[in-house]
Short mmCIF file of C-alpha atoms and ligand atoms in Angstrom, two decimals:
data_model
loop_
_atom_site.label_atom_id
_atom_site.label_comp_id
_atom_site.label_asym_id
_atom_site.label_seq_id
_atom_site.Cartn_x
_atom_site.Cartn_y
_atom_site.Cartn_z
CA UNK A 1495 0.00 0.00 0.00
CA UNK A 1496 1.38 3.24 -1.14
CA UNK A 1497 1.20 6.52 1.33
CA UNK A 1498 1.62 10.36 0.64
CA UNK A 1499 1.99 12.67 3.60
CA UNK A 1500 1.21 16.03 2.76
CA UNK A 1501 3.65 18.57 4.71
CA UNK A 1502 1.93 21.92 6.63
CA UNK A 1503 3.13 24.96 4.80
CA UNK A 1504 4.47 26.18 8.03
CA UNK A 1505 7.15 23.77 8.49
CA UNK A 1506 8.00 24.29 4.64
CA UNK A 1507 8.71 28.59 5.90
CA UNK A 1508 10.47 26.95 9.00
CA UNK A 1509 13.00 24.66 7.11
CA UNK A 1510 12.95 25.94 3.53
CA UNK A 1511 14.30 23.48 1.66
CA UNK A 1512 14.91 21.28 4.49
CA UNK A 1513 11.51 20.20 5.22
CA UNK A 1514 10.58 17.26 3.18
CA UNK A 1515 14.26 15.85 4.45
CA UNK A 1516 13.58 16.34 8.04
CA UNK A 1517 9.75 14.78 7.48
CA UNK A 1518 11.36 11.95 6.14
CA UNK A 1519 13.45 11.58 8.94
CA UNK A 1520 10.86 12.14 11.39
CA UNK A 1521 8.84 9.25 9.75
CA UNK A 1522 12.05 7.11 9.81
CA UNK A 1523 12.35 7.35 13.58
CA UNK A 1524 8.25 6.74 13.79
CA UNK A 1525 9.03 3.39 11.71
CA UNK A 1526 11.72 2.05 13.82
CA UNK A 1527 10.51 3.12 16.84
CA UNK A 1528 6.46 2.40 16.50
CA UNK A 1529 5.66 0.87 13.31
CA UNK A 1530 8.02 -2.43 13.33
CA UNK A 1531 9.82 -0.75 10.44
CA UNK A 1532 6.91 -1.65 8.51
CA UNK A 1533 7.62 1.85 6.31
CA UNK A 1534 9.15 1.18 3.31
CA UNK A 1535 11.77 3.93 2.03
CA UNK A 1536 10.61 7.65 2.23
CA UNK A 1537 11.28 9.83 -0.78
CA UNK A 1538 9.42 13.60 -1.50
CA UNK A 1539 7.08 13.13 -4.51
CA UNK A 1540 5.23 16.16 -6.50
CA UNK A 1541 2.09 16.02 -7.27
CA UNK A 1542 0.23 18.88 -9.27
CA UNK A 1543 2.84 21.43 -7.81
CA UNK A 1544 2.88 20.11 -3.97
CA UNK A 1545 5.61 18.45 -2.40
CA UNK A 1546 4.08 15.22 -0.37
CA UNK A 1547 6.25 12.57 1.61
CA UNK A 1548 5.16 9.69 -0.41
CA UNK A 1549 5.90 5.89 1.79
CA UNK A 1550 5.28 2.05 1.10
CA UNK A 1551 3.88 0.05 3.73
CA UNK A 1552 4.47 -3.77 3.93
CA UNK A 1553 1.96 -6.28 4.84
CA UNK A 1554 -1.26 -4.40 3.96
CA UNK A 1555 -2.49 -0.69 5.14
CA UNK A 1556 -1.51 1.17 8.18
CA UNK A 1557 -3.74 -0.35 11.30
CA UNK A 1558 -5.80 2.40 13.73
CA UNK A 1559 -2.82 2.10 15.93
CA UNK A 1560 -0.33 3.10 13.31
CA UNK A 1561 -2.40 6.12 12.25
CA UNK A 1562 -2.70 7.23 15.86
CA UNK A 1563 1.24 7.41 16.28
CA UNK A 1564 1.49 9.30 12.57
CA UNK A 1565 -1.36 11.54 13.43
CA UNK A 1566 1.30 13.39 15.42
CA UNK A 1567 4.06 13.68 13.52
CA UNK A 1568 5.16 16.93 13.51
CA UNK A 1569 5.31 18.16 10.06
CA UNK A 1570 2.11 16.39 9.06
CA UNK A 1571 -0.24 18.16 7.40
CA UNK A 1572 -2.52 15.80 5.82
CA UNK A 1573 -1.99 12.15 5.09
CA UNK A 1574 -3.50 9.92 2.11
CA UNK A 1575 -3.40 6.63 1.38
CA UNK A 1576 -2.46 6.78 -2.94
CA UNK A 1577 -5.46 5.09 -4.43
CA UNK A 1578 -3.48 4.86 -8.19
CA UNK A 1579 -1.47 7.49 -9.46
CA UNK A 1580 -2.21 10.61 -8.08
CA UNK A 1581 -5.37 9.85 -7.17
CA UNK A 1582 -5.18 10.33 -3.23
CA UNK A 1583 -7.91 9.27 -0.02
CA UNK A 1584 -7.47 11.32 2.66
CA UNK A 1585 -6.96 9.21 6.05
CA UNK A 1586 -8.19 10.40 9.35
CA UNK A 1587 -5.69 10.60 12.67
CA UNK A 1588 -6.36 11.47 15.87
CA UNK A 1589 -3.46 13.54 17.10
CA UNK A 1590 -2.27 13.06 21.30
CA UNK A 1591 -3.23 17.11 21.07
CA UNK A 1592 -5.45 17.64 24.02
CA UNK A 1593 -5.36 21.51 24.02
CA UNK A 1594 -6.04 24.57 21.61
CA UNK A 1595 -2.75 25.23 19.78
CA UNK A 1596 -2.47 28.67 20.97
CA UNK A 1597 -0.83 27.14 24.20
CA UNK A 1598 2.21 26.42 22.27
CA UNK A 1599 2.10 28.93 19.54
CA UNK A 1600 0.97 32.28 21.32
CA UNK A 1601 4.54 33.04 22.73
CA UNK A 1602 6.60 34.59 20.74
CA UNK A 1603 10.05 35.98 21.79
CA UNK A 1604 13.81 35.94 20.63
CA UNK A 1605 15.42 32.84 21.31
CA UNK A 1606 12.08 30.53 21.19
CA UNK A 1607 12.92 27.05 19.81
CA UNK A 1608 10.41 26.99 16.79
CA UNK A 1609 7.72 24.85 17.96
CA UNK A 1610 7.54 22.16 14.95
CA UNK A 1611 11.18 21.20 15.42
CA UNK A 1612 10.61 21.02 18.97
CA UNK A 1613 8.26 18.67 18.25
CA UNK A 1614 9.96 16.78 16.26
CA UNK A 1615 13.16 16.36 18.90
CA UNK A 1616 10.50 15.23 21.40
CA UNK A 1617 8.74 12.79 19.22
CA UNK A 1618 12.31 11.38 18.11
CA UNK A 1619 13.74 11.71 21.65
CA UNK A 1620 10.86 9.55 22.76
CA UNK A 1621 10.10 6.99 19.81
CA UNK A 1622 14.36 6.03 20.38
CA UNK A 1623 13.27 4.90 24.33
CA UNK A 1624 11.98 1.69 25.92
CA UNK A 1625 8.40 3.98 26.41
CA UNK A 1626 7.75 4.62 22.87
CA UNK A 1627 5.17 1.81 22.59
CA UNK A 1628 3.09 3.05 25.32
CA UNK A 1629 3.28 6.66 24.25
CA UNK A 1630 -0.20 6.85 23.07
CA UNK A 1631 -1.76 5.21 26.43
CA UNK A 1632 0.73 6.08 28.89
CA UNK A 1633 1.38 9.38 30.82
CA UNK A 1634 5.50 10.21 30.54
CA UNK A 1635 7.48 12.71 32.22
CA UNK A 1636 9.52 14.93 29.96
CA UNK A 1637 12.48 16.57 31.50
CA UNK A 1638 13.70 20.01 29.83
CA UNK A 1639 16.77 20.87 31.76
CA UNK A 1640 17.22 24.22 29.55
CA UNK A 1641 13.58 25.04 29.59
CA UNK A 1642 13.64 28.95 28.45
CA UNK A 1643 9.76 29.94 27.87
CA UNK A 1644 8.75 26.14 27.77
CA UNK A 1645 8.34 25.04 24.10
CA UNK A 1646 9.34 21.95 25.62
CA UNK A 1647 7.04 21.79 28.41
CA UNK A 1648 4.18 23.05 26.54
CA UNK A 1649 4.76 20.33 23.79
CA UNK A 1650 4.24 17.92 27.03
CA UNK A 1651 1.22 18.99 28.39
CA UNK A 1652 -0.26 18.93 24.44
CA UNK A 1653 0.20 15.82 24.91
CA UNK A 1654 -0.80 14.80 27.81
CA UNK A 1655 2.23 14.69 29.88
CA UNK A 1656 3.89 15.99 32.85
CA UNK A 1657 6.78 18.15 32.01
CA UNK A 1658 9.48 19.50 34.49
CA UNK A 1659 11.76 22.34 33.23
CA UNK A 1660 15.14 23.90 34.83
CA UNK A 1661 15.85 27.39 33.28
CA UNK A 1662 18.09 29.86 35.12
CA UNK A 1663 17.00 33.41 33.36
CA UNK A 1664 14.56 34.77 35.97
CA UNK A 1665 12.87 36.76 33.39
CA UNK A 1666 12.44 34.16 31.88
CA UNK A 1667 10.45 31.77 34.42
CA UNK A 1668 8.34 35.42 35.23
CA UNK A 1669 7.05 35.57 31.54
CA UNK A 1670 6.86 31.66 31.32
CA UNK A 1671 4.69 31.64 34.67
CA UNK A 1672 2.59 34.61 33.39
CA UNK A 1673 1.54 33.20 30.26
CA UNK A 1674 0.83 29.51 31.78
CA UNK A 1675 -1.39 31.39 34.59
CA UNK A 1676 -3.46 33.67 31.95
CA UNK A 1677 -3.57 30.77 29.54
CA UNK A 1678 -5.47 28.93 32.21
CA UNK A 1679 -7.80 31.00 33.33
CA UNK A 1680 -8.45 32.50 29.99
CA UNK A 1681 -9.09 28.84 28.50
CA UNK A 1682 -11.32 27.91 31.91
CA UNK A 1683 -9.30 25.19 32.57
CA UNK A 1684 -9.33 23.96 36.34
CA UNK A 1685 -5.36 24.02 37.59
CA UNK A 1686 -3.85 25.20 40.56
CA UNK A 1687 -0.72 27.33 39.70
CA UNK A 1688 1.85 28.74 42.61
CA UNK A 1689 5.49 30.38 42.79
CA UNK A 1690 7.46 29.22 45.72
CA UNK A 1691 11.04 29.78 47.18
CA UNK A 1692 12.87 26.98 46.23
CA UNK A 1693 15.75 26.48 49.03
CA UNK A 1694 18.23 24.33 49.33
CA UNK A 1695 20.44 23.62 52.44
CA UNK A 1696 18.37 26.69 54.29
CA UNK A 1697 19.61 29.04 51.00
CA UNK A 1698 17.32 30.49 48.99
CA UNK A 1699 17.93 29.39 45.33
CA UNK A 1700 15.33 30.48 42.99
CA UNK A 1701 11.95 30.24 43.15
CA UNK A 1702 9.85 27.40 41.81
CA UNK A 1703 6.62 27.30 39.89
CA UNK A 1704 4.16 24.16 40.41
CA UNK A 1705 0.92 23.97 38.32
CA UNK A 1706 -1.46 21.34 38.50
CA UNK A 1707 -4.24 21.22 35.72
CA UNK A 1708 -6.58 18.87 34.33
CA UNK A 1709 -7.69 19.59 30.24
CA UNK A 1710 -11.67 19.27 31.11
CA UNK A 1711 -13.71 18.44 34.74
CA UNK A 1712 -14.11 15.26 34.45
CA UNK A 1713 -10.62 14.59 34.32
CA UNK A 1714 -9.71 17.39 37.12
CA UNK A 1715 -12.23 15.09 39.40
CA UNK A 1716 -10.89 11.41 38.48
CA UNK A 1717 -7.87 13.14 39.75
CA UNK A 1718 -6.26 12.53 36.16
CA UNK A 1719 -4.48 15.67 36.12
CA UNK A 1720 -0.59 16.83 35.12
CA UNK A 1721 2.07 18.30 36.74
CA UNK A 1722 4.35 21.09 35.49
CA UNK A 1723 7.14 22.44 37.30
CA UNK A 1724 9.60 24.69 36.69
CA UNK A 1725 12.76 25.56 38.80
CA UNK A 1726 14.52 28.76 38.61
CA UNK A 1727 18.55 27.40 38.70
CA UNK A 1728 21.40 26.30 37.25
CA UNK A 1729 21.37 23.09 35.17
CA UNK A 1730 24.01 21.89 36.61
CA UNK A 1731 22.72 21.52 39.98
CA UNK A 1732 19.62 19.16 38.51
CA UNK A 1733 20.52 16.12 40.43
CA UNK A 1734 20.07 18.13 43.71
CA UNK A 1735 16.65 19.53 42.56
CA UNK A 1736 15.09 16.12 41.54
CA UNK A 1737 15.17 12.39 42.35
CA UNK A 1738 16.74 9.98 40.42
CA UNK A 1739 14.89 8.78 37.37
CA UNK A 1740 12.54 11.23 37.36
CA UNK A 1741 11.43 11.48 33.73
CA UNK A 1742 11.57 8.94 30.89
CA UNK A 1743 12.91 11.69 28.11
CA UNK A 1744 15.30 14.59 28.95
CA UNK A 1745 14.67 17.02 25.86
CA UNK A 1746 16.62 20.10 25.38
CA UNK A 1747 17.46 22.58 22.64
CA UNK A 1748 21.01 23.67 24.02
CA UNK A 1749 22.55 27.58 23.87
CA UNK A 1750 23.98 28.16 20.70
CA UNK A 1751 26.83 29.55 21.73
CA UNK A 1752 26.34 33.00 20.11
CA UNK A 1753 24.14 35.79 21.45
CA UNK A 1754 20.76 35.37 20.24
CA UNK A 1755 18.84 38.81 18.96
CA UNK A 1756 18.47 41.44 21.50
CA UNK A 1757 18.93 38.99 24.35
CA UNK A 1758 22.06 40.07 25.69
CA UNK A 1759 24.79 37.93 26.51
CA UNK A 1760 23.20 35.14 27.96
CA UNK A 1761 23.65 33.17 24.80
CA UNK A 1762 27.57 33.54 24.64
CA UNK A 1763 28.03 32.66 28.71
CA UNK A 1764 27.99 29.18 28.04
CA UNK A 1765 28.26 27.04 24.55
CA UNK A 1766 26.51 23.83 24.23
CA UNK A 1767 29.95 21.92 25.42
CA UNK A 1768 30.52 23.42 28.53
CA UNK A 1769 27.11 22.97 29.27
CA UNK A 1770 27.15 19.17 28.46
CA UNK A 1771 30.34 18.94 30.27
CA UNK A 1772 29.20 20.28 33.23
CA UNK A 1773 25.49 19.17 33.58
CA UNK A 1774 25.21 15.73 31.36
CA UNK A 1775 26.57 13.56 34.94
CA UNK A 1776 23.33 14.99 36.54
CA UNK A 1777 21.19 14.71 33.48
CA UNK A 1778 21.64 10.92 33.01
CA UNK A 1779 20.78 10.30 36.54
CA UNK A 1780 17.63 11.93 36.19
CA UNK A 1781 16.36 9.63 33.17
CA UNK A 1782 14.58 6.08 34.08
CA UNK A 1783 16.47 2.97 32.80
CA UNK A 1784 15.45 2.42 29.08
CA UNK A 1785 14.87 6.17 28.78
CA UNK A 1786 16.22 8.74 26.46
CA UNK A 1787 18.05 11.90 26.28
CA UNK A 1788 16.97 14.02 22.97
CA UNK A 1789 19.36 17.49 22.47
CA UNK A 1790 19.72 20.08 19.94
CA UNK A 1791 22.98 22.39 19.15
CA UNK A 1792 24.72 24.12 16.85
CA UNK A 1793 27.47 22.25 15.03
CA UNK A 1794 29.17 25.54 14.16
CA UNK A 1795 30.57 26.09 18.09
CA UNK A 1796 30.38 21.97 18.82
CA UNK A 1797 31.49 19.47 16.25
CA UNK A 1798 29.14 16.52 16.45
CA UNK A 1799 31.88 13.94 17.49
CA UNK A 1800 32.31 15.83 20.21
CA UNK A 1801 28.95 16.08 21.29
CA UNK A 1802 28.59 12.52 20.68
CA UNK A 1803 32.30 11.69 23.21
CA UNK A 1804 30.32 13.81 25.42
CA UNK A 1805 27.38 11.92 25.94
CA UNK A 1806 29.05 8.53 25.44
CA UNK A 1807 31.60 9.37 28.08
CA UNK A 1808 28.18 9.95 30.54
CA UNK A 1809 27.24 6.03 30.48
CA UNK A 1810 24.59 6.79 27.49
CA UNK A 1811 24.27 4.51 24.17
CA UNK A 1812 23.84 6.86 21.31
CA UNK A 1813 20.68 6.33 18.82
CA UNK A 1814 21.38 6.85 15.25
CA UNK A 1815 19.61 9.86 14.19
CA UNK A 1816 20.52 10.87 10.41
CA UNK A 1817 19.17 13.56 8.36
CA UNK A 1818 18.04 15.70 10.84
CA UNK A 1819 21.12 19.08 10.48
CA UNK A 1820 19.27 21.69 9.12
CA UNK A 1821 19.82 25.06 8.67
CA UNK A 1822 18.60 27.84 11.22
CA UNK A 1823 20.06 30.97 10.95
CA UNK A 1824 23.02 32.47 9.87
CA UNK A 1825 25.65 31.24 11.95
CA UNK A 1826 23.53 28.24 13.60
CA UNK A 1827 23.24 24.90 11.65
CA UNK A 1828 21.08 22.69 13.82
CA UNK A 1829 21.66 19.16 14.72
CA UNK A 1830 19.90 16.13 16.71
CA UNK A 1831 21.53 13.37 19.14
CA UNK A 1832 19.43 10.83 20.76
CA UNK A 1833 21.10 8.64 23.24
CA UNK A 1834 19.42 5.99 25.34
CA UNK A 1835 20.18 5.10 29.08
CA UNK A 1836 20.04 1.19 28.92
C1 SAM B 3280 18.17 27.69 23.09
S1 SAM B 3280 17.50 28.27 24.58
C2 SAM B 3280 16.11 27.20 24.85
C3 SAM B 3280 14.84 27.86 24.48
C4 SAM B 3280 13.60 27.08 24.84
N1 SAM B 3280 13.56 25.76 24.19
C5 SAM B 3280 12.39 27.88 24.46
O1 SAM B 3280 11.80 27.64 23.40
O2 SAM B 3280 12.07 28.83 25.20
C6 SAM B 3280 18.63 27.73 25.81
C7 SAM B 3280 18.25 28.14 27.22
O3 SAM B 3280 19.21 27.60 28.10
C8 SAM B 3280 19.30 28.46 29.22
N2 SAM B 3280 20.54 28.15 29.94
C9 SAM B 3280 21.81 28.30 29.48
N3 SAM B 3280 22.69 27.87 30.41
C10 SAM B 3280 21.94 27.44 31.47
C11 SAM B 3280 22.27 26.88 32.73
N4 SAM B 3280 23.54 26.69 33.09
N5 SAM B 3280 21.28 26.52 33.58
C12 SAM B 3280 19.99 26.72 33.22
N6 SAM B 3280 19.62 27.25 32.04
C13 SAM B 3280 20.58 27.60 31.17
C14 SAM B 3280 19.26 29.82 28.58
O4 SAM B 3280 18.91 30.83 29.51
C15 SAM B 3280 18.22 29.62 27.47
O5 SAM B 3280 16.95 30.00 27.92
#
């Protein structure tokens, strides 16, 4: 049976000319990681002047189950099964999505990880650990250790997920914590949402922001809520903030290592190998056994052999990931590792 999976024109202005080569990646890492490799090469086809991922499927159509994993990939637009030619049937999916979109698309601000690819690092991140089969059934904890504004985190909760971020900019956590709190009264959602010291050792550290929310409730009654929390600190001091194996994906689009618009220096006071160096050892204790760390970086400041010595010299088993450097910005070429704690 022959597929074609139509791209969303937003992902086509996000990547350019990249997008139908990260899609194809993206469905790769669905394949291997929920389909039984039951997808058949992935090549970009035209059909009367659109560019569709177009996909073989051995041993008959895609099952409900498969749909409901490709129903979230994150450069899907539409997908059709190819009836002959270019004669296409549109298919319906039911994404994970359990919120309006707004909640991860309203914030805008320099230095926000574009919300597609983010989605895309967390669906890989995830699809490369021992959890990826129960993904559409299961509640996971995702872990963003360099959380900025929460794309991350947000991406989560869309989900259905609890999400725990670490971000050290106090500005920050204070627009992060605004939007989550206006989001959720705005939307009528029942949460609880509250900013608390966060001390260690009788020394005040940060502060910490704790939400508890429900998407309807009937859910907010059955008790089948989700957690988000976010600490105001240093990355490096994770291990002291959290209990070991407290999330089964640590996700994280890392500095760049060059200052990012009008945001100061921030960017430049650490590149993304110092930060590894530093924080990975706490990092890795934090995921469960058979989970996965997912990070993003630019290979212009950090070759990827070196981010890759990094992470194998912290106990993890890289994942190959190919096909996913793409081109961000002048100066920033973007790339993926996936590494899995066994
Ligand atoms: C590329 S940005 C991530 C942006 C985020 N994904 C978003 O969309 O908002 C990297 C973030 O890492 C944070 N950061 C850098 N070094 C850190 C450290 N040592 N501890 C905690 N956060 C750090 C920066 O403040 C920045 O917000």
């Amino acid at each position: 049976m022959e597929y074609a999976l139509l791209l969303a024109p937003s992902s086509n202005r996000v990547y350019t000319a990249g997008a139908a080569a990260l899609g194809a990646a993206e469905l790769a890492a669905f394949s291997v990681g929920a389909l039984d490799g039951r997808l058949g090469p992935v090549a970009p086809i035209e059909l009367a002047g659109r560019t569709y991922l177009g996909f073989s499927v051995a041993d008959g159509p895609l099952g409900e189950r498969d749909l409901a994993y490709l129903a979230n990939v994150s450069s899907a637009f539409a997908l059709f099964e190819r009836v002959e030619g270019d004669l296409l049937r549109p298919i319906a999916g039911q994404p994970l999505d359990r919120y309006d979109d707004d909640l991860i698309s309203i914030q805008k601000y320099s230095g926000k990880t574009n919300e597609h690819f983010t989605k895309l690092l967390l669906n890989v991140t995830v699809l490369a650990s021992a959890f990826a089969d129960r993904m559409l059934e299961r509640k996971l904890t995702v872990l963003d250790p360099v959380c900025g504004r929460g794309t991350t985190l947000n991406q989560a909760l869309m989900y259905g997920w609890d999400a725990i971020g670490i971000e050290r900019d106090q500005q920050d956590l204070e627009a992060y914590s605004a939007f989550m709190k206006t989001y959720l009264k705005r939307k009528r959602l029942k949460h609880n949402a509250e900013m608390t010291p966060l001390r260690r050792e009788g020394k005040k550290l940060g502060r910490r922001f704790d939400v508890t929310m429900a998407p309807d409730k009937a859910a907010h009654h059955a008790g089948e809520t989700q957690q988000l929390t976010v600490f105001e600190a240093d990355t490096s001091l994770a291990r002291s903030l959290l209990k070991k194996h407290s999330a089964e994906v640590v996700v994280a689009d890392l500095p760049y290592g060059i200052v990012h618009g009008s945001r100061g220096p921030k960017g430049i006071a650490r590149g993304p190998q110092e930060l590894l160096e530093t924080a990975l050892p706490g990092w890795v204790q934090l995921i469960m056994p058979g989970g996965t760390l997912g990070f993003s970086w630019n290979t212009h400041v950090a070759p990827r052999e070196e981010a890759i010595a990094l992470v194998e010299k912290a106990g993890l088993r890289i994942v190959p990931a190919e096909g996913f450097s793409h081109w961000v910005d002048q100066g920033i070429t973007r790339d993926i590792v996936i590494a899995r704690r066994d």
